[in-house]
PDB file of C-alpha atoms and ligand atoms in Angstrom:
ATOM      1  CA  MET A  39       5.192 -13.580  -7.982  1.00  0.00           C
ATOM      2  CA  PRO A  40       4.482 -16.159 -10.732  1.00  0.00           C
ATOM      3  CA  ALA A  41       2.830 -15.021 -13.913  1.00  0.00           C
ATOM      4  CA  ALA A  42      -0.927 -14.822 -13.829  1.00  0.00           C
ATOM      5  CA  TYR A  43      -1.498 -15.703 -17.480  1.00  0.00           C
ATOM      6  CA  ARG A  44      -1.288 -19.006 -19.336  1.00  0.00           C
ATOM      7  CA  PHE A  45      -2.972 -17.801 -22.503  1.00  0.00           C
ATOM      8  CA  CYS A  46      -2.621 -14.589 -24.432  1.00  0.00           C
ATOM      9  CA  PRO A  47      -5.336 -12.126 -23.278  1.00  0.00           C
ATOM     10  CA  ARG A  48      -5.368 -10.683 -26.796  1.00  0.00           C
ATOM     11  CA  CYS A  49      -5.520 -13.756 -29.054  1.00  0.00           C
ATOM     12  CA  ALA A  50      -5.813 -16.729 -26.636  1.00  0.00           C
ATOM     13  CA  ALA A  51      -2.703 -18.557 -27.891  1.00  0.00           C
ATOM     14  CA  PRO A  52      -0.756 -20.422 -25.185  1.00  0.00           C
ATOM     15  CA  LEU A  53       2.070 -18.246 -23.866  1.00  0.00           C
ATOM     16  CA  VAL A  54       5.706 -19.271 -24.012  1.00  0.00           C
ATOM     17  CA  ARG A  55       8.498 -18.250 -21.703  1.00  0.00           C
ATOM     18  CA  ARG A  56      11.397 -16.552 -23.426  1.00  0.00           C
ATOM     19  CA  PRO A  57      13.879 -13.753 -22.844  1.00  0.00           C
ATOM     20  CA  VAL A  58      12.653 -10.257 -23.715  1.00  0.00           C
ATOM     21  CA  ALA A  59      14.470  -7.104 -22.596  1.00  0.00           C
ATOM     22  CA  GLU A  60      16.878  -8.868 -20.241  1.00  0.00           C
ATOM     23  CA  ARG A  61      14.365 -11.124 -18.501  1.00  0.00           C
ATOM     24  CA  GLU A  62      12.435 -14.330 -19.003  1.00  0.00           C
ATOM     25  CA  ARG A  63       8.844 -13.344 -19.683  1.00  0.00           C
ATOM     26  CA  ASP A  64       5.590 -14.951 -20.778  1.00  0.00           C
ATOM     27  CA  CYS A  65       5.099 -14.023 -24.422  1.00  0.00           C
ATOM     28  CA  CYS A  66       2.559 -14.737 -27.117  1.00  0.00           C
ATOM     29  CA  PRO A  67       4.212 -16.518 -30.065  1.00  0.00           C
ATOM     30  CA  SER A  68       1.349 -15.596 -32.361  1.00  0.00           C
ATOM     31  CA  CYS A  69       0.623 -11.872 -31.772  1.00  0.00           C
ATOM     32  CA  SER A  70       3.794 -10.922 -29.837  1.00  0.00           C
ATOM     33  CA  TRP A  71       1.969  -9.737 -26.717  1.00  0.00           C
ATOM     34  CA  VAL A  72       4.306  -9.706 -23.693  1.00  0.00           C
ATOM     35  CA  HIS A  73       3.325 -10.069 -20.073  1.00  0.00           C
ATOM     36  CA  TRP A  74       5.603  -7.398 -18.626  1.00  0.00           C
ATOM     37  CA  ASP A  75       4.329  -7.989 -15.078  1.00  0.00           C
ATOM     38  CA  ASN A  76       5.127  -4.439 -13.993  1.00  0.00           C
ATOM     39  CA  PRO A  77       4.432  -3.491 -10.379  1.00  0.00           C
ATOM     40  CA  ALA A  78       1.179  -1.658  -9.664  1.00  0.00           C
ATOM     41  CA  PRO A  79       1.308   1.641  -7.782  1.00  0.00           C
ATOM     42  CA  VAL A  80      -0.504   1.806  -4.460  1.00  0.00           C
ATOM     43  CA  VAL A  81      -1.055   4.892  -2.342  1.00  0.00           C
ATOM     44  CA  ALA A  82      -0.625   4.714   1.419  1.00  0.00           C
ATOM     45  CA  ALA A  83      -1.740   7.256   4.017  1.00  0.00           C
ATOM     46  CA  LEU A  84      -0.015   7.850   7.305  1.00  0.00           C
ATOM     47  CA  ILE A  85      -2.989   9.678   8.780  1.00  0.00           C
ATOM     48  CA  GLU A  86      -2.301  12.220  11.483  1.00  0.00           C
ATOM     49  CA  TYR A  87      -5.480  12.910  13.402  1.00  0.00           C
ATOM     50  CA  GLU A  88      -5.550  15.166  16.447  1.00  0.00           C
ATOM     51  CA  GLY A  89      -1.820  14.695  16.992  1.00  0.00           C
ATOM     52  CA  ARG A  90      -1.869  10.916  16.766  1.00  0.00           C
ATOM     53  CA  VAL A  91      -1.436   8.439  13.938  1.00  0.00           C
ATOM     54  CA  LEU A  92      -4.370   6.353  12.812  1.00  0.00           C
ATOM     55  CA  LEU A  93      -3.632   2.684  12.163  1.00  0.00           C
ATOM     56  CA  ALA A  94      -6.398   0.442  10.947  1.00  0.00           C
ATOM     57  CA  ARG A  95      -7.051  -3.265  10.727  1.00  0.00           C
ATOM     58  CA  ASN A  96      -8.372  -4.739   7.529  1.00  0.00           C
ATOM     59  CA  ARG A  97     -11.086  -7.343   8.008  1.00  0.00           C
ATOM     60  CA  GLU A  98      -8.879 -10.009   6.444  1.00  0.00           C
ATOM     61  CA  TRP A  99      -5.890  -9.433   8.685  1.00  0.00           C
ATOM     62  CA  PRO A 100      -4.952 -11.183  11.922  1.00  0.00           C
ATOM     63  CA  GLU A 101      -6.249  -9.663  15.137  1.00  0.00           C
ATOM     64  CA  LYS A 102      -3.231  -7.620  16.161  1.00  0.00           C
ATOM     65  CA  MET A 103      -2.227  -6.306  12.782  1.00  0.00           C
ATOM     66  CA  PHE A 104      -2.766  -2.599  12.256  1.00  0.00           C
ATOM     67  CA  ALA A 105      -1.369  -0.658   9.338  1.00  0.00           C
ATOM     68  CA  LEU A 106      -1.639   2.389   7.162  1.00  0.00           C
ATOM     69  CA  VAL A 107      -4.645   2.948   4.941  1.00  0.00           C
ATOM     70  CA  THR A 108      -3.779   1.900   1.384  1.00  0.00           C
ATOM     71  CA  GLY A 109      -5.470   1.577  -1.964  1.00  0.00           C
ATOM     72  CA  PHE A 110      -5.076   1.449  -5.727  1.00  0.00           C
ATOM     73  CA  LEU A 111      -5.408   4.456  -7.949  1.00  0.00           C
ATOM     74  CA  GLU A 112      -8.400   4.858 -10.205  1.00  0.00           C
ATOM     75  CA  ARG A 113      -7.905   5.744 -13.823  1.00  0.00           C
ATOM     76  CA  ASP A 114      -7.234   9.480 -14.363  1.00  0.00           C
ATOM     77  CA  GLU A 115      -6.576  10.059 -10.679  1.00  0.00           C
ATOM     78  CA  SER A 116      -3.419  11.679  -9.361  1.00  0.00           C
ATOM     79  CA  PRO A 117      -1.737   9.889  -6.446  1.00  0.00           C
ATOM     80  CA  MET A 118      -2.688  12.774  -4.192  1.00  0.00           C
ATOM     81  CA  GLN A 119      -6.334  12.597  -5.237  1.00  0.00           C
ATOM     82  CA  ALA A 120      -6.251   8.841  -4.718  1.00  0.00           C
ATOM     83  CA  VAL A 121      -4.873   9.058  -1.212  1.00  0.00           C
ATOM     84  CA  ALA A 122      -7.482  11.655  -0.188  1.00  0.00           C
ATOM     85  CA  ARG A 123     -10.236   9.482  -1.671  1.00  0.00           C
ATOM     86  CA  GLU A 124      -8.983   6.362   0.112  1.00  0.00           C
ATOM     87  CA  VAL A 125      -8.803   8.236   3.412  1.00  0.00           C
ATOM     88  CA  ALA A 126     -12.371   9.460   2.924  1.00  0.00           C
ATOM     89  CA  GLU A 127     -13.665   6.014   1.884  1.00  0.00           C
ATOM     90  CA  GLU A 128     -11.976   4.083   4.644  1.00  0.00           C
ATOM     91  CA  THR A 129     -12.150   6.508   7.590  1.00  0.00           C
ATOM     92  CA  ALA A 130     -14.673   9.231   6.558  1.00  0.00           C
ATOM     93  CA  LEU A 131     -11.998  11.834   7.393  1.00  0.00           C
ATOM     94  CA  GLN A 132     -11.285  14.840   5.189  1.00  0.00           C
ATOM     95  CA  THR A 133      -7.722  15.372   4.054  1.00  0.00           C
ATOM     96  CA  ARG A 134      -6.458  18.827   5.018  1.00  0.00           C
ATOM     97  CA  SER A 135      -2.987  18.271   3.582  1.00  0.00           C
ATOM     98  CA  ALA A 136      -1.112  15.408   1.956  1.00  0.00           C
ATOM     99  CA  ASN A 137       2.686  15.488   1.736  1.00  0.00           C
ATOM    100  CA  LEU A 138       4.787  12.839   0.079  1.00  0.00           C
ATOM    101  CA  ILE A 139       6.870  10.764   2.503  1.00  0.00           C
ATOM    102  CA  GLY A 140       8.492   8.649  -0.188  1.00  0.00           C
ATOM    103  CA  VAL A 141       8.169   5.853  -2.714  1.00  0.00           C
ATOM    104  CA  TYR A 142       8.892   2.273  -1.641  1.00  0.00           C
ATOM    105  CA  GLU A 143       9.175  -1.133  -3.232  1.00  0.00           C
ATOM    106  CA  PHE A 144       6.886  -3.902  -2.059  1.00  0.00           C
ATOM    107  CA  THR A 145       8.126  -6.791  -4.115  1.00  0.00           C
ATOM    108  CA  ARG A 146       6.120  -9.460  -2.326  1.00  0.00           C
ATOM    109  CA  LYS A 147       2.934  -8.103  -3.879  1.00  0.00           C
ATOM    110  CA  ASN A 148       4.556  -6.655  -7.000  1.00  0.00           C
ATOM    111  CA  GLU A 149       3.543  -3.159  -5.923  1.00  0.00           C
ATOM    112  CA  VAL A 150       5.171   0.223  -5.538  1.00  0.00           C
ATOM    113  CA  ILE A 151       3.966   2.227  -2.551  1.00  0.00           C
ATOM    114  CA  VAL A 152       3.534   5.985  -2.818  1.00  0.00           C
ATOM    115  CA  ALA A 153       3.259   7.058   0.803  1.00  0.00           C
ATOM    116  CA  TYR A 154       1.798  10.327   2.068  1.00  0.00           C
ATOM    117  CA  HIS A 155       1.604  12.020   5.412  1.00  0.00           C
ATOM    118  CA  VAL A 156      -2.053  13.037   5.537  1.00  0.00           C
ATOM    119  CA  GLN A 157      -3.325  15.533   8.061  1.00  0.00           C
ATOM    120  CA  ALA A 158      -6.981  14.755   8.409  1.00  0.00           C
ATOM    121  CA  GLU A 159      -9.976  16.067  10.259  1.00  0.00           C
ATOM    122  CA  GLY A 160     -13.582  15.125  10.853  1.00  0.00           C
ATOM    123  CA  GLU A 161     -15.193  12.225  12.610  1.00  0.00           C
ATOM    124  CA  ILE A 162     -13.834   8.715  12.143  1.00  0.00           C
ATOM    125  CA  ARG A 163     -16.247   6.204  10.635  1.00  0.00           C
ATOM    126  CA  LEU A 164     -14.666   3.071   9.233  1.00  0.00           C
ATOM    127  CA  GLY A 165     -15.498   1.893   5.719  1.00  0.00           C
ATOM    128  CA  GLU A 166     -16.314  -1.691   4.752  1.00  0.00           C
ATOM    129  CA  GLU A 167     -12.744  -2.939   4.452  1.00  0.00           C
ATOM    130  CA  LEU A 168     -11.728  -1.930   7.961  1.00  0.00           C
ATOM    131  CA  VAL A 169     -12.940  -3.363  11.247  1.00  0.00           C
ATOM    132  CA  GLU A 170     -10.928  -1.544  13.891  1.00  0.00           C
ATOM    133  CA  TYR A 171      -8.564   1.370  14.339  1.00  0.00           C
ATOM    134  CA  ARG A 172      -6.102   2.736  16.840  1.00  0.00           C
ATOM    135  CA  LEU A 173      -4.707   6.210  17.419  1.00  0.00           C
ATOM    136  CA  ILE A 174      -1.049   5.968  18.366  1.00  0.00           C
ATOM    137  CA  GLU A 175       1.301   8.623  19.701  1.00  0.00           C
ATOM    138  CA  PRO A 176       3.997   9.123  17.047  1.00  0.00           C
ATOM    139  CA  ALA A 177       6.790   8.220  19.483  1.00  0.00           C
ATOM    140  CA  ARG A 178       5.105   4.863  20.193  1.00  0.00           C
ATOM    141  CA  LEU A 179       4.797   3.686  16.600  1.00  0.00           C
ATOM    142  CA  ARG A 180       6.547   0.400  15.809  1.00  0.00           C
ATOM    143  CA  PRO A 181       6.975  -0.006  12.053  1.00  0.00           C
ATOM    144  CA  TRP A 182       7.401  -3.349  10.299  1.00  0.00           C
ATOM    145  CA  PRO A 183      10.579  -3.569   8.255  1.00  0.00           C
ATOM    146  CA  MET A 184       8.991  -3.577   4.793  1.00  0.00           C
ATOM    147  CA  GLY A 185       6.409  -1.922   2.592  1.00  0.00           C
ATOM    148  CA  THR A 186       4.492   0.868   4.313  1.00  0.00           C
ATOM    149  CA  GLY A 187       6.525   0.300   7.475  1.00  0.00           C
ATOM    150  CA  LEU A 188       9.540   1.778   5.697  1.00  0.00           C
ATOM    151  CA  ALA A 189       7.480   4.899   5.010  1.00  0.00           C
ATOM    152  CA  MET A 190       6.433   5.064   8.648  1.00  0.00           C
ATOM    153  CA  ALA A 191      10.078   4.748   9.733  1.00  0.00           C
ATOM    154  CA  ASP A 192      11.169   7.573   7.420  1.00  0.00           C
ATOM    155  CA  TRP A 193       8.349   9.768   8.693  1.00  0.00           C
ATOM    156  CA  MET A 194       9.440   9.096  12.291  1.00  0.00           C
ATOM    157  CA  ARG A 195      13.115   9.758  11.546  1.00  0.00           C
ATOM    158  CA  ALA A 196      12.215  13.079   9.904  1.00  0.00           C
ATOM    159  CA  ARG A 197      10.686  14.053  13.256  1.00  0.00           C
ATOM    160  CA  GLY A 198      13.705  12.949  15.254  1.00  0.00           C
ATOM    161  CA  LEU A 199      11.898   9.943  16.703  1.00  0.00           C
ATOM    162  CA  PRO A 200      13.889   6.777  17.320  1.00  0.00           C
ATOM    163  CA  VAL A 201      12.739   3.890  15.155  1.00  0.00           C
ATOM    164  CA  GLU A 202      12.387   0.438  16.600  1.00  0.00           C
ATOM    165  CA  PHE A 203      11.160  -2.033  14.013  1.00  0.00           C
ATOM    166  CA  LEU A 204       8.766  -4.828  14.854  1.00  0.00           C
ATOM    167  CA  PRO A 205      10.286  -8.253  14.371  1.00  0.00           C
ATOM    168  CA  PHE A 206       9.496 -10.051  11.126  1.00  0.00           C
ATOM    169  CA  PRO A 207       7.190 -11.318   9.936  1.00  0.00           C
ATOM    170  CA  ALA A 208       4.346  -8.934   9.577  1.00  0.00           C
ATOM    171  CA  THR A 209       2.276 -10.636   6.931  1.00  0.00           C
ATOM    172  CA  ARG A 210       1.225  -7.560   5.039  1.00  0.00           C
ATOM    173  CA  SER A 211       2.217  -4.061   3.926  1.00  0.00           C
TER     174      SER A 211
HETATM  175 ZN1   ZN B 478      -1.520 -13.227 -28.700  1.00  0.00          ZN
END
């Protein structure tokens, strides 16, 4: 992902590219600000609802693309609080339990995914970002071979389910 800054956000001087801590980075020659470009953490929820897994389609995604519910953390939130909040905001479900599946790189978006298995209850009502959902039997899940799909695959393997990845390219986490 190319750098998002041309000017220093602190003093507005034009940035220069130079090596800092083993990598070429955009740096401010005047106040020494460095654009570290660190990945942002994202929480993802593999929602188990009445024995099936809820996959949802974001309004910006192609018609057949369904995925886990994801979102950024708010300041002062723990990842577990964030995942329960995202589940509530996007599906109206209450989180009964949230257990870490794992932590995964998603380099295409410069993110790190913290994925939880969420057991949820209540009545599904989709939030603004989502347009459609499906409830899939765990054995019929087909993960994509990156991002949250890797979390889904690990969750399936932990249950002894065979994993058959979807062919590339899925165009999103
Ligand atoms: Zn500066």
